[in-house]
Short mmCIF file of C-alpha atoms in Angstrom, two decimals:
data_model
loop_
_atom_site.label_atom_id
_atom_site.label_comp_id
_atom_site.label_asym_id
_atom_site.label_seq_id
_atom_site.Cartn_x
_atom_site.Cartn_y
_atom_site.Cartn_z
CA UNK A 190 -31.20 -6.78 12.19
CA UNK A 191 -34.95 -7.96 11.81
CA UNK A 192 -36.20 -4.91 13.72
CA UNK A 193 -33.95 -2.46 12.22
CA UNK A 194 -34.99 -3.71 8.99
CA UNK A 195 -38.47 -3.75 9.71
CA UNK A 196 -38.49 0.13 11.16
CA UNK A 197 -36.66 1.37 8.20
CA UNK A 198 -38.48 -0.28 5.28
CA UNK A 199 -41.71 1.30 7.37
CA UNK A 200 -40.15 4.75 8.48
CA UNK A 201 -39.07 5.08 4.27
CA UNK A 202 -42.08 4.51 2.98
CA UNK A 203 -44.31 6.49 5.50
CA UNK A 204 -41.73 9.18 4.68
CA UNK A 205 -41.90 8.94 0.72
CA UNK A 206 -45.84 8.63 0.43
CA UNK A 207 -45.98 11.90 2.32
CA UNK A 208 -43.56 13.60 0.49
CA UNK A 209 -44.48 12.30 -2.92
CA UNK A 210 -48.40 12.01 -2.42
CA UNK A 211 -49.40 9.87 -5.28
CA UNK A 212 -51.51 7.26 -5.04
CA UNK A 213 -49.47 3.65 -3.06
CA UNK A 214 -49.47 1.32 -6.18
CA UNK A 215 -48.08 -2.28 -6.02
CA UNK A 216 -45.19 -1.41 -7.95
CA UNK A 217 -44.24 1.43 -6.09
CA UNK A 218 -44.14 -0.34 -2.70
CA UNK A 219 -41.66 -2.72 -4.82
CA UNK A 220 -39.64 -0.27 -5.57
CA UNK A 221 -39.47 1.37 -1.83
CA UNK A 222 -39.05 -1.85 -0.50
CA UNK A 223 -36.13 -2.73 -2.84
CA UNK A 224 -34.32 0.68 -2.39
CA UNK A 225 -34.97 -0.30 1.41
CA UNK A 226 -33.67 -3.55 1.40
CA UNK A 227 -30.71 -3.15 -1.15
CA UNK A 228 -29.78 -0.02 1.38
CA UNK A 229 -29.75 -2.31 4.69
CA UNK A 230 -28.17 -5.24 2.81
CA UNK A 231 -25.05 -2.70 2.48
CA UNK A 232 -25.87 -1.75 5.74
CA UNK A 233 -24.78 -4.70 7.21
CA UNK A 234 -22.32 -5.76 4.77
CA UNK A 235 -19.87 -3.13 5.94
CA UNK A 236 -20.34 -3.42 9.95
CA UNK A 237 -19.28 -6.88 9.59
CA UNK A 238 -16.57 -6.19 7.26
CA UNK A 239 -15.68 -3.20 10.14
CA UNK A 240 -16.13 -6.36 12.76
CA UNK A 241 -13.86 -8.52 10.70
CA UNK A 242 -11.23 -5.53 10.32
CA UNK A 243 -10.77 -5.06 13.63
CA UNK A 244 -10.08 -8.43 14.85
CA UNK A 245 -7.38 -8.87 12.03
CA UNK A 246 -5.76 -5.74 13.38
CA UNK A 247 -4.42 -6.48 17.39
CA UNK A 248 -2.05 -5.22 19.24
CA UNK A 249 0.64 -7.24 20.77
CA UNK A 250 4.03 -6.96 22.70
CA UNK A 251 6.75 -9.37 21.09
CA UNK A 252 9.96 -10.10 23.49
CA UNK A 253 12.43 -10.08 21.00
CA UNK A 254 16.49 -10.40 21.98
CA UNK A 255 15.50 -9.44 25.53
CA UNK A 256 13.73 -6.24 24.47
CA UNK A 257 10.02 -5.96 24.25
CA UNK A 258 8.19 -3.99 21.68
CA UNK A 259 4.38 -2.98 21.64
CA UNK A 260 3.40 -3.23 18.03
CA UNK A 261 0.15 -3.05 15.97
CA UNK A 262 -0.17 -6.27 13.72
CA UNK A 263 -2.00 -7.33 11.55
CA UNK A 264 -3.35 -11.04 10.86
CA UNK A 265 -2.33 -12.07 7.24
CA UNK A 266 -4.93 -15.19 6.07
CA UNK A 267 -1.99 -15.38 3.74
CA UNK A 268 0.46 -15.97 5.80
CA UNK A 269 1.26 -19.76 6.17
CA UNK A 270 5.02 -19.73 6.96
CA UNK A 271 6.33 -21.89 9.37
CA UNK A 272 9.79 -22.67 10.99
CA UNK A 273 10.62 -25.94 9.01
CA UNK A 274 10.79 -28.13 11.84
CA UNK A 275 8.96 -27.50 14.78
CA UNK A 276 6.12 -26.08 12.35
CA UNK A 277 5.81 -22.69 14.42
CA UNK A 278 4.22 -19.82 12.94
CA UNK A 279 6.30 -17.27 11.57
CA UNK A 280 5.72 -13.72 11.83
CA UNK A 281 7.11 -10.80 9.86
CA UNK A 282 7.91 -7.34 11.37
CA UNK A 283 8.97 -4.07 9.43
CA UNK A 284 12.88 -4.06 10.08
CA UNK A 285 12.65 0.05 10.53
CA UNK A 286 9.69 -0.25 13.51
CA UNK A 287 11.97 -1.95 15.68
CA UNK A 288 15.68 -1.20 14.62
CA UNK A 289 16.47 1.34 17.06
CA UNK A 290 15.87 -0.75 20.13
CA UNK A 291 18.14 -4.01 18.98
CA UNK A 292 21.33 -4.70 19.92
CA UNK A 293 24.24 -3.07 17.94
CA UNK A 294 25.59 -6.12 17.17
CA UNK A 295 23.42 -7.69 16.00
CA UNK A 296 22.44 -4.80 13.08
CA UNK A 297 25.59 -5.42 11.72
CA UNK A 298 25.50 -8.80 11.94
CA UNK A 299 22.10 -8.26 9.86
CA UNK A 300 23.97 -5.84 7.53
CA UNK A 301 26.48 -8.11 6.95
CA UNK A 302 24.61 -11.76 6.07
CA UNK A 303 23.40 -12.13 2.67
CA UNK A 304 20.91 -14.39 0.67
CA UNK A 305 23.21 -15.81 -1.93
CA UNK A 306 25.69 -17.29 1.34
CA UNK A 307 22.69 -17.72 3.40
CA UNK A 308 24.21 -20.64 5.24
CA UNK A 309 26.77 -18.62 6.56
CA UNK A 310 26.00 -16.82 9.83
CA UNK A 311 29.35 -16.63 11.18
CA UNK A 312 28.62 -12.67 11.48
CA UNK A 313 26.26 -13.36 14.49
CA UNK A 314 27.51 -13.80 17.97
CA UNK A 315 27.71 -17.44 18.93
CA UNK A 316 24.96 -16.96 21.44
CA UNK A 317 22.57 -15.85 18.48
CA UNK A 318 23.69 -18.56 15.90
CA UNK A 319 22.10 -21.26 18.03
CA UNK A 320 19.11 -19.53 17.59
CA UNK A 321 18.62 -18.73 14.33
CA UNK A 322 16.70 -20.54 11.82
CA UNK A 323 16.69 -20.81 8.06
CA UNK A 324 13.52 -20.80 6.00
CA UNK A 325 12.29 -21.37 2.62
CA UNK A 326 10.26 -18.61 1.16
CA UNK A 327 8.93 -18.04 -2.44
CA UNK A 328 8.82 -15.25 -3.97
CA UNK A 329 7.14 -14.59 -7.49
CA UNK A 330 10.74 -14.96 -9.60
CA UNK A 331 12.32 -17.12 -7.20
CA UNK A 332 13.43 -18.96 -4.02
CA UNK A 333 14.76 -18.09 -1.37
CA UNK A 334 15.94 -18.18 2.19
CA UNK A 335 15.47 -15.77 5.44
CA UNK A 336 17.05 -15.29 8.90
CA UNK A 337 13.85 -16.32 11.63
CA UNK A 338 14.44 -15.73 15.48
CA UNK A 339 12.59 -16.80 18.31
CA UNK A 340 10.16 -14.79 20.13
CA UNK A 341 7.80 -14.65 22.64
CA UNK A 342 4.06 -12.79 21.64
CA UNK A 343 1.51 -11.81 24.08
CA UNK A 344 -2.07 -10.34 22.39
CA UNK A 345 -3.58 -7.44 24.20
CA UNK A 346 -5.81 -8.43 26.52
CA UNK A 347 -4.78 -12.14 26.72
CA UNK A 348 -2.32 -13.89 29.34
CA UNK A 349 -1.39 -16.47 27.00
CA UNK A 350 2.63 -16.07 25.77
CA UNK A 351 3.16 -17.75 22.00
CA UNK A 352 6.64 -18.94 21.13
CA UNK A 353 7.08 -18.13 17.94
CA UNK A 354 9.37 -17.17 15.63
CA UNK A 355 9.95 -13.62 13.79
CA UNK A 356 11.81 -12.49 10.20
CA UNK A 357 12.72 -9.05 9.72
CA UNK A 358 11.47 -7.45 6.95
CA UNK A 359 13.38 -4.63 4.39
CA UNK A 360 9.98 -3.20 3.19
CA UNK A 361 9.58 0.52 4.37
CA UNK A 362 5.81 0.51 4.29
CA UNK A 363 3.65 -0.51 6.84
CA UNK A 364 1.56 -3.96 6.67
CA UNK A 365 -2.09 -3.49 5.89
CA UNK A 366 -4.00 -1.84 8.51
CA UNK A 367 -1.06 0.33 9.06
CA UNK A 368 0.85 -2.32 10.91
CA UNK A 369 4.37 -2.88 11.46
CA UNK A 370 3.39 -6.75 12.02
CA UNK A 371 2.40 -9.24 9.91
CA UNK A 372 1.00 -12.31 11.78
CA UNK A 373 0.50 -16.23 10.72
CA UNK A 374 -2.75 -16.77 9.75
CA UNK A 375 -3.24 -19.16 12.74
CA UNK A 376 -3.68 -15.95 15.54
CA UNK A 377 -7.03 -15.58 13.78
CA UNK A 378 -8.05 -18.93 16.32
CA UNK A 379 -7.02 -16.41 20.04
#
């Protein structure tokens, strides 16, 4: 950054004293060399902003009721939910990204729970009821409870598997980065 620096400050005011021809004044050079400097400072604010972007935004395959999706995800400093008592992250993925490719009855299991009897699960198959998990979740108005499910996550590029769990989300948007996953802020560490 140094060098870069260095040849640009030079290479701009080489290039302005030729162009302007006036006479290289103290206050001048201040000026150059501000304009210079303010202009690398931004520089190098937005390649590591650029750097920082792109290791929020990974890719990952999540094994999810014996199907495995590839999804783009995004990791939310945010995001601090955690299955209440094994403390595993929780991640949240667009319902829509995935719907097509989970098992039928399970979506109407899904359709059928709601939030106000959100201790009864009954709707699931008995299989899935031992694996669900309840969690705690504010919102700005209120309080409230969601469905979690165990998954496995593997990050592109790594060989390390994460159990984890996952909640389904209703949104229809994508996450930022135009994700359909929102990670726990603890992926940020692999």
């Amino acid at each position: 950054i140094l060098w870069i620096t260095v040849f640009f400050i030079g290479g701009m005011l080489s290039f302005i004293q030729q162009t302007i021809q006036l006479s290289i004044s103290h206050a001048f050079i201040l000026v150059i060399a501000s304009m210079s400097l303010y202009s690398m400072n931004r520089f190098v604010r937005s390649w590591h902003h650029a750097r920082l972007t792109m290791k929020l935004i990974r890719q990952a395959e999540v094994h999810l009721f014996n199907r495995t999706f590839t999804l783009q995800c995004y990791i939310d400093s945010g995001n601090h939910c955690e299955e209440i008592f094994s403390g595993k992250p929780v991640h949240f993925i667009v319902y829509e990204a995935v719907e097509q490719q989970l098992p039928a009855n399970f979506k109407d299991a899904l359709a059928q729970w709601t939030e106000q009897h959100y201790s009864d699960i009954s709707m699931f198959p008995v299989s899935m009821q031992k694996q669900i998990r309840l969690v705690p979740y504010n919102t700005v108005s209120s309080k409230q409870m969601m469905l979690v499910f165990p998954c496995t996550i593997k990050l592109e590029g790594q060989e390390q598997q994460f159990h984890h769990y996952v909640a389904l989300t209703k949104q229809t948007s994508l996450f930022p980065g135009n994700s359909y996953m929102l990670m726990h802020v603890s992926m940020l560490d692999y």
